[in-house]
């Protein structure tokens, strides 16, 4: 058998699910953030697969944007986490729940 | 052959991704993350997206994850090891994740999946491009064509986005000097 | 000479601009405030009287509307809303009422010792402009709009200058009234919807009547629309059992505000039923007829007895005004020329008398320092003129001939027999009830020997007779009551002309009879027309 | 060489004049940085003035109709496609950014934070929003949206020595990233479905709204499409704060600096809505069977949740957030009406947004005057006796809240009216019912706030112990003008709506 | 001057005088009195002008009416209906009214609030004349209410006394209860006959197009019961004596209370036999009971009030027997002698400085001869001493009861006869008691010692009403032609016509609409007299009632003695006295009802209103909403995880919805 588009999609979907799972599971904000990156990657994979199989360049170009955006996001996000750590000396979500009702 | 490679790298990607979510120590997590990214890059190669594969390795595995590691070290990740996710969270998240996977299976492997299409042949350089059709090409030059014509505007906006990110990071982490706006007494800087 | 439509516009915007001036006019000092406010209240009153005198001769070619003028506010093309002003025979008396009561309330407020007088007057003026607008707009959207405009100051006024329990009362009143207003708004939009959102007809009452007379609303639709209007307006008019906001609200409200609200603003809902709901959605009115009658009797009998139980004068007045709404609802329920005419007559009269009662209640309070009727007594010999006013006012409100109220009530009873003969007896019994509490109040407060509490009060306070600031508004109101009482034609003529114009009020009673006899509302004539119409139309969209 | 002729053809559509206002905003933003660089620190006070002045100039140009000349069809290879609403929206966002900058002045004067960057970010984000609302291609949507989002990460966490602000930033960051991932996945699925040669009417330009729309019209039952659509809607729901993606709102609103809260509440939400409107209008036009029930359900729950939760909420920033959720619900009613085929709904939404802008900024303007140094603590008690101590502020507050509550003769009421009419035209009676209930409930907390400001509280024993809350001294004239103008506009648009209703 | 304008003037004059006094002379004292008196005088003159000009043709119809208010086909006219009974009534009201005005000037000389009092009198004259002249039910109802109001006002004249306050309130409310039925009856009549104009309704009935309806009749009767204070609404009249004595004389004896009778006579053609039966029983019973109750009163005015009740009972009886003319006649005679009696009591009270207890008076015969004589004559007249005014009306009524019984063979009429005969006995009992106690013997108190004859203001009316009219008012039955009828120029003969003939021929074709035919049904004194003659026992009957009368006087003379200090009955038989004093415990029952039933019911309802409607319905919903609010607020836990789950749930639910899993 040959590899189908669906196989790639499955992998990407699996990655997405795992990423989501990680976000749900972990309490370390850094790890949560990593998992989010993972989800973005899953999207990338799907995109590339689609554009390859459907013979359209737009997907690949989109990936380019996604990567750059992700990079920027990471930079800002980490900056926030660091700044917060300076205040609270922790990166654990349940210890970062001062704002509540 | 390529099938085998696909399975190999897919397994690598997924497995290490999973390990990221479960590994106690964030440092290990970061390592697995890199592995997952590399696997992803390999999959890109299989899809003949060479330029993206390169970007993947450079930006993600290179820049992003290094940044992550650096921060993890900086924030003394040792604390992360001691606490373990409590049962409830584990159970709930597992259920959630499984639900998603279930949906995925129902979706991709079920009858509702998109009809499969044969892998089209691809050229290296773009041919017979029309405004609403840019076929798949492998050369990195074709990215340039796309980005600077059709995707010119998003491209520029991305530039501003990076500017925003840069300014933002500066705002969030630069030590306020005495000029104009001095740091209020109650802010503890890194030096503390 | 300014054209009449412009006068209508002026009667709305002069008070409003006076209010704006006062909002920022803390510096002008009380004298200045009084002057500006006086202008703001005089102008509408004068215009109202002037138009009233000119009304008979005026050109009423537009379906009985005179003094018509239209101004586009930017919603004409999108949703067919136009500031369309004008008066017909039904709105004329109420417009007059608004002018007169407004003037009285204004005078009373000017000389009340309210701190931050400029704000007080400003809010009152906003109310006034809203009231003038309510009864002069033909566009049913603006009719609603002005009502809300007049409603909002009530909240703040109760809150700042109110009596005890004002925080709660104000909130309850506002939330409750908003509910009613929203329901009725839906109903109004729904009526507009029946034209297929044709902006040529739009929200204009005239346009809607033209359209709906050709294509009456179908059964289901009118059932729902009328329900919306009935209960929406009903809440605003304190139809039993949606009345609980009214007595406490009025008890807490400052006098001038209570005068305007109970006297004029409350008529909005009834006016809406008379002018909009019943003529435009007659078969809905027929379907809901029994409901109206039963609830109205609830107002009269149940609330009547509740009124008897009150010891607090202001609460009693509040409840009594709730009770009197019952008669008006009965009048509307008859859907006949006579009944509607009586209802409008009574709306006019009640507006005057209840406002008068509030003025006098405050006058009593200023002398005795309490509203508890058991704690007063024998005030009469000390303040004979006040007593005379009070007795006259209570006589008016219990429908003594010679005062305007009588004509309304009497006519309603007459009309009621036609289709609801059984309801006449309980309705008339209400007259006895109101006599009981009305006279009890008068004799408790003014007659008999002084009570011990009152003796203490009067011992260390000089209790004078009614002052000019109280007498002026009271006289205005009582005079109007008397004039219309002796010369009902003064307003009944215009009312009659307008009511008889409506073919509905000729037809509806017959339909009512049929629907009563064979209890299937579909059989009624209007509905047959409706079905035929909707048969060759695309059919009515049920709500 | 002929192969690139296609690219040339595309390049010709890159008409930079068409987006002059956005460019101008970006220019202003950059100019600020340059000024910050070269101005001596003593002169830096003028920077906010430059920011506001520049934008005002732009605003006036827009009002006079320059810079948004009539452009037909798609631009930039289909990245953006201005509509009739676009000029109004440009005005909206410029106005919003001006007001945020205005709010920034008193805030920053209190806070000792880098200043120039604040204005810089606000203006850039606004520019991005202006592009976002005319984007007609998912790539453009994503990029612009991320620009906005990342900008907001920074702005929300802007008060970097205040843990609350940072925590809010973190929450917004993680949930925002999550939602953009979801959105992205949805986009990808749509892309994959639409570009599939195996499907009838497939397109080669699958990211483009129009093309996508025509494809979906061909096969609306395609599961890939349905899932994709739903995921995209999830992503947008986060932006507009609709149930169940509203949960972050109160926390973030409370933690964020007050000007940013305003920015979030008004501009960001508006942008999200206009994206949703574009989506519903073009690509999802033929998905009524899916979109209408889905959005209706969301709308109803959102209205009820927002209003009921706001009952008894003492912290005003949270209260604003929750009421904002309710407003999102009302606006969703408009969107549903649009999906049901009522074009008029667009204008209803636009008008509502404007009314919301005026009212909200009026309220925020008052709040920022009364806010202390740590502005996440703004309790309702601070407003006791405001009417006596600051009648002007109290008046503005009353007008703003009244408009938010939808009370005639204020603009907010007209907005609601138009939405209701639209809903009626779409025969969405259930939604109307929910909306009515919502409005009635909302009266309670809005007027509760007014009551606090106006009614002299009967002092319970122990109340005397509480220190009287500090009140600002006499207001600067600029504040009076701005706030007065907002209140006036709210009133005027309540009476006269000419020019704000196109179509 | 044509009649229309005269009628208009008749109504306008008192109204204007009331307005002038009310607006300008509230403190006016004698000025006010003057204005009011002048008005009364003008009224009297106008009334006589009308009576002299009038040629006996019924005046009615559109030319005598204005439209007052109109809605579609429903219209209220202010119109005049002038016929023989109107003439009689007009004469009585105008004439007696004037003299009572005159008397008041003297009586109220020491009163501060003359303005209020005389304004009230003028308003009353206005409303009363309105009733007299009105042409339709609507209009009569309007003035009906107005007289009620003016009586309320005048009863409450001494408003700082709580009994006055209570009495006025009671009077008004009880009247309202009567009007409740009255009004319903009017509405019914309006829909049944299509008109409420007396002339038109009369025509309808006469032509047989419409029949009289028992229901309508009974409902209209309620108005009569209220206004004329018949069972069960009689309770207000005795309390109404709280007002000044002239008021009692004018309103609560001579005119207003009689207006009820007048109204019933007016609508006589609407009354079916059943209605008449009801009336005759109620009124006869009241005639007797009230007579006894009068013996239980020490207050001279209260005692007279019961006598008024009793005689209103007689009028009702006459009506019920089918002799409207006779009823009117007794009304007129009663107006004379009862007004006299009240005025005498007023003069006495005034002389004794407002002492009203009979047993504190005594021996006034010598001190106040004019008053004494007037009282004596009136007393004889009321007890139907032969050839006094009362004799002609009252005795005829008594005998007529027997006569009707004899003719129709309906036994119940004999019972009526017995009852009214006993009532006649009681009349002479309480009159004798009053006379001997008040005027004979020695003064029993300081005040009585210093009593003096009153001023001319008061004595002149006493002479006119007492000496002349109480005696001679009835002599017209002999139909003497003084100076060949030239005297008709001085005494308007038309006023007597109705009393003599009643409706005369108008009712002759009565069988068309099912009235019981006894000879002269619907007639007046002639008919009644004829009926009595028919029986053959005419003289015997008159003798019987004469004996009853005489027995009364003789008994009282021996039983009470002259000028006793206390009521012997009270001392010897307190139980019986108590029974009479409590006059059948009506007041107690009503008071009990008001306090324990009505008020409690009201309180209950108001509690329910508070608790159920504003408590549960309104506050309840608010509370529930607030509860939900607390719950949903607590969902904001602040922990990011908590929030991520919302997102997860959202994605899954939406996705499931999209894939149709939820459908």
PDB file of N, CA, C and O in Angstrom, chain A residues 43-76:
ATOM      1  N   UNK A  43      -0.721  21.351  12.923  1.00  0.00           N
ATOM      2  CA  UNK A  43      -1.384  22.089  11.848  1.00  0.00           C
ATOM      3  C   UNK A  43      -0.465  22.182  10.637  1.00  0.00           C
ATOM      4  O   UNK A  43      -0.846  21.881   9.503  1.00  0.00           O
ATOM      5  N   UNK A  44       0.789  22.544  10.899  1.00  0.00           N
ATOM      6  CA  UNK A  44       1.740  22.657   9.782  1.00  0.00           C
ATOM      7  C   UNK A  44       1.745  21.379   8.960  1.00  0.00           C
ATOM      8  O   UNK A  44       1.630  21.402   7.734  1.00  0.00           O
ATOM      9  N   UNK A  45       1.873  20.272   9.654  1.00  0.00           N
ATOM     10  CA  UNK A  45       1.962  18.998   8.942  1.00  0.00           C
ATOM     11  C   UNK A  45       0.753  18.819   8.039  1.00  0.00           C
ATOM     12  O   UNK A  45       0.882  18.539   6.839  1.00  0.00           O
ATOM     13  N   UNK A  46      -0.411  19.038   8.635  1.00  0.00           N
ATOM     14  CA  UNK A  46      -1.632  18.867   7.844  1.00  0.00           C
ATOM     15  C   UNK A  46      -1.584  19.763   6.614  1.00  0.00           C
ATOM     16  O   UNK A  46      -1.857  19.332   5.490  1.00  0.00           O
ATOM     17  N   UNK A  47      -1.166  20.995   6.838  1.00  0.00           N
ATOM     18  CA  UNK A  47      -1.136  21.940   5.723  1.00  0.00           C
ATOM     19  C   UNK A  47      -0.249  21.424   4.600  1.00  0.00           C
ATOM     20  O   UNK A  47      -0.652  21.312   3.440  1.00  0.00           O
ATOM     21  N   UNK A  48       0.950  21.084   4.970  1.00  0.00           N
ATOM     22  CA  UNK A  48       1.890  20.644   3.936  1.00  0.00           C
ATOM     23  C   UNK A  48       1.312  19.432   3.212  1.00  0.00           C
ATOM     24  O   UNK A  48       1.294  19.360   1.973  1.00  0.00           O
ATOM     25  N   UNK A  49       0.782  18.520   4.012  1.00  0.00           N
ATOM     26  CA  UNK A  49       0.242  17.310   3.388  1.00  0.00           C
ATOM     27  C   UNK A  49      -0.838  17.695   2.382  1.00  0.00           C
ATOM     28  O   UNK A  49      -0.807  17.279   1.216  1.00  0.00           O
ATOM     29  N   UNK A  50      -1.757  18.527   2.841  1.00  0.00           N
ATOM     30  CA  UNK A  50      -2.828  18.934   1.921  1.00  0.00           C
ATOM     31  C   UNK A  50      -2.259  19.537   0.661  1.00  0.00           C
ATOM     32  O   UNK A  50      -2.575  19.141  -0.456  1.00  0.00           O
ATOM     33  N   UNK A  51      -1.393  20.518   0.856  1.00  0.00           N
ATOM     34  CA  UNK A  51      -0.953  21.237  -0.346  1.00  0.00           C
ATOM     35  C   UNK A  51      -0.177  20.300  -1.269  1.00  0.00           C
ATOM     36  O   UNK A  51      -0.267  20.414  -2.479  1.00  0.00           O
ATOM     37  N   UNK A  52       0.509  19.351  -0.652  1.00  0.00           N
ATOM     38  CA  UNK A  52       1.244  18.428  -1.516  1.00  0.00           C
ATOM     39  C   UNK A  52       0.280  17.549  -2.308  1.00  0.00           C
ATOM     40  O   UNK A  52       0.367  17.440  -3.523  1.00  0.00           O
ATOM     41  N   UNK A  53      -0.684  17.012  -1.597  1.00  0.00           N
ATOM     42  CA  UNK A  53      -1.574  16.056  -2.258  1.00  0.00           C
ATOM     43  C   UNK A  53      -2.551  16.739  -3.201  1.00  0.00           C
ATOM     44  O   UNK A  53      -3.002  16.161  -4.166  1.00  0.00           O
ATOM     45  N   UNK A  54      -2.913  17.984  -2.843  1.00  0.00           N
ATOM     46  CA  UNK A  54      -3.854  18.688  -3.714  1.00  0.00           C
ATOM     47  C   UNK A  54      -3.159  19.634  -4.671  1.00  0.00           C
ATOM     48  O   UNK A  54      -3.792  20.473  -5.307  1.00  0.00           O
ATOM     49  N   UNK A  55      -1.843  19.525  -4.679  1.00  0.00           N
ATOM     50  CA  UNK A  55      -1.055  20.266  -5.647  1.00  0.00           C
ATOM     51  C   UNK A  55      -1.393  21.761  -5.649  1.00  0.00           C
ATOM     52  O   UNK A  55      -1.811  22.321  -6.646  1.00  0.00           O
ATOM     53  N   UNK A  56      -1.262  22.357  -4.444  1.00  0.00           N
ATOM     54  CA  UNK A  56      -1.472  23.809  -4.385  1.00  0.00           C
ATOM     55  C   UNK A  56      -0.450  24.400  -3.431  1.00  0.00           C
ATOM     56  O   UNK A  56      -0.215  23.871  -2.347  1.00  0.00           O
ATOM     57  N   UNK A  57       0.151  25.490  -3.853  1.00  0.00           N
ATOM     58  CA  UNK A  57       1.302  26.021  -3.105  1.00  0.00           C
ATOM     59  C   UNK A  57       0.864  26.771  -1.860  1.00  0.00           C
ATOM     60  O   UNK A  57       1.644  26.932  -0.920  1.00  0.00           O
ATOM     61  N   UNK A  58      -0.401  27.217  -1.851  1.00  0.00           N
ATOM     62  CA  UNK A  58      -0.835  28.124  -0.776  1.00  0.00           C
ATOM     63  C   UNK A  58      -0.562  27.535   0.594  1.00  0.00           C
ATOM     64  O   UNK A  58      -0.114  28.217   1.502  1.00  0.00           O
ATOM     65  N   UNK A  59      -0.773  26.260   0.732  1.00  0.00           N
ATOM     66  CA  UNK A  59      -0.571  25.638   2.030  1.00  0.00           C
ATOM     67  C   UNK A  59       0.842  25.852   2.526  1.00  0.00           C
ATOM     68  O   UNK A  59       1.070  26.334   3.643  1.00  0.00           O
ATOM     69  N   UNK A  60       1.784  25.562   1.659  1.00  0.00           N
ATOM     70  CA  UNK A  60       3.187  25.719   2.068  1.00  0.00           C
ATOM     71  C   UNK A  60       3.475  27.152   2.463  1.00  0.00           C
ATOM     72  O   UNK A  60       4.146  27.422   3.465  1.00  0.00           O
ATOM     73  N   UNK A  61       2.970  28.068   1.664  1.00  0.00           N
ATOM     74  CA  UNK A  61       3.241  29.465   1.992  1.00  0.00           C
ATOM     75  C   UNK A  61       2.640  29.816   3.340  1.00  0.00           C
ATOM     76  O   UNK A  61       3.238  30.539   4.150  1.00  0.00           O
ATOM     77  N   UNK A  62       1.462  29.248   3.592  1.00  0.00           N
ATOM     78  CA  UNK A  62       0.807  29.507   4.875  1.00  0.00           C
ATOM     79  C   UNK A  62       1.704  29.012   6.007  1.00  0.00           C
ATOM     80  O   UNK A  62       1.933  29.713   6.996  1.00  0.00           O
ATOM     81  N   UNK A  63       2.259  27.827   5.809  1.00  0.00           N
ATOM     82  CA  UNK A  63       3.133  27.274   6.846  1.00  0.00           C
ATOM     83  C   UNK A  63       4.233  28.267   7.190  1.00  0.00           C
ATOM     84  O   UNK A  63       4.547  28.519   8.351  1.00  0.00           O
ATOM     85  N   UNK A  64       4.756  28.873   6.155  1.00  0.00           N
ATOM     86  CA  UNK A  64       5.813  29.856   6.379  1.00  0.00           C
ATOM     87  C   UNK A  64       5.344  30.914   7.386  1.00  0.00           C
ATOM     88  O   UNK A  64       6.008  31.210   8.382  1.00  0.00           O
ATOM     89  N   UNK A  65       4.145  31.415   7.134  1.00  0.00           N
ATOM     90  CA  UNK A  65       3.631  32.433   8.058  1.00  0.00           C
ATOM     91  C   UNK A  65       3.469  31.856   9.451  1.00  0.00           C
ATOM     92  O   UNK A  65       3.870  32.460  10.443  1.00  0.00           O
ATOM     93  N   UNK A  66       2.899  30.653   9.486  1.00  0.00           N
ATOM     94  CA  UNK A  66       2.625  30.082  10.810  1.00  0.00           C
ATOM     95  C   UNK A  66       3.916  29.967  11.605  1.00  0.00           C
ATOM     96  O   UNK A  66       3.987  30.351  12.772  1.00  0.00           O
ATOM     97  N   UNK A  67       4.959  29.504  10.951  1.00  0.00           N
ATOM     98  CA  UNK A  67       6.219  29.321  11.682  1.00  0.00           C
ATOM     99  C   UNK A  67       6.694  30.652  12.243  1.00  0.00           C
ATOM    100  O   UNK A  67       7.014  30.789  13.436  1.00  0.00           O
ATOM    101  N   UNK A  68       6.660  31.665  11.385  1.00  0.00           N
ATOM    102  CA  UNK A  68       7.187  32.946  11.887  1.00  0.00           C
ATOM    103  C   UNK A  68       6.316  33.465  13.023  1.00  0.00           C
ATOM    104  O   UNK A  68       6.823  33.917  14.059  1.00  0.00           O
ATOM    105  N   UNK A  69       5.006  33.358  12.842  1.00  0.00           N
ATOM    106  CA  UNK A  69       4.124  33.814  13.919  1.00  0.00           C
ATOM    107  C   UNK A  69       4.413  33.050  15.193  1.00  0.00           C
ATOM    108  O   UNK A  69       4.594  33.627  16.274  1.00  0.00           O
ATOM    109  N   UNK A  70       4.538  31.735  15.062  1.00  0.00           N
ATOM    110  CA  UNK A  70       4.788  30.913  16.249  1.00  0.00           C
ATOM    111  C   UNK A  70       6.047  31.389  16.946  1.00  0.00           C
ATOM    112  O   UNK A  70       6.081  31.570  18.167  1.00  0.00           O
ATOM    113  N   UNK A  71       7.065  31.657  16.164  1.00  0.00           N
ATOM    114  CA  UNK A  71       8.324  32.090  16.780  1.00  0.00           C
ATOM    115  C   UNK A  71       8.097  33.356  17.592  1.00  0.00           C
ATOM    116  O   UNK A  71       8.454  33.444  18.761  1.00  0.00           O
ATOM    117  N   UNK A  72       7.390  34.331  16.968  1.00  0.00           N
ATOM    118  CA  UNK A  72       7.138  35.585  17.677  1.00  0.00           C
ATOM    119  C   UNK A  72       6.349  35.317  18.944  1.00  0.00           C
ATOM    120  O   UNK A  72       6.685  35.819  20.036  1.00  0.00           O
ATOM    121  N   UNK A  73       5.353  34.472  18.800  1.00  0.00           N
ATOM    122  CA  UNK A  73       4.499  34.161  19.948  1.00  0.00           C
ATOM    123  C   UNK A  73       5.353  33.614  21.085  1.00  0.00           C
ATOM    124  O   UNK A  73       5.262  34.058  22.225  1.00  0.00           O
ATOM    125  N   UNK A  74       6.213  32.669  20.737  1.00  0.00           N
ATOM    126  CA  UNK A  74       7.056  32.064  21.770  1.00  0.00           C
ATOM    127  C   UNK A  74       7.853  33.143  22.484  1.00  0.00           C
ATOM    128  O   UNK A  74       7.905  33.205  23.708  1.00  0.00           O
ATOM    129  N   UNK A  75       8.429  34.029  21.680  1.00  0.00           N
ATOM    130  CA  UNK A  75       9.268  35.055  22.303  1.00  0.00           C
ATOM    131  C   UNK A  75       8.452  35.823  23.340  1.00  0.00           C
ATOM    132  O   UNK A  75       8.806  35.894  24.516  1.00  0.00           O
ATOM    133  N   UNK A  76       7.309  36.350  22.904  1.00  0.00           N
ATOM    134  CA  UNK A  76       6.500  37.156  23.830  1.00  0.00           C
ATOM    135  C   UNK A  76       6.071  36.315  25.020  1.00  0.00           C
ATOM    136  O   UNK A  76       6.227  36.702  26.189  1.00  0.00           O
TER     137      UNK A  76
END
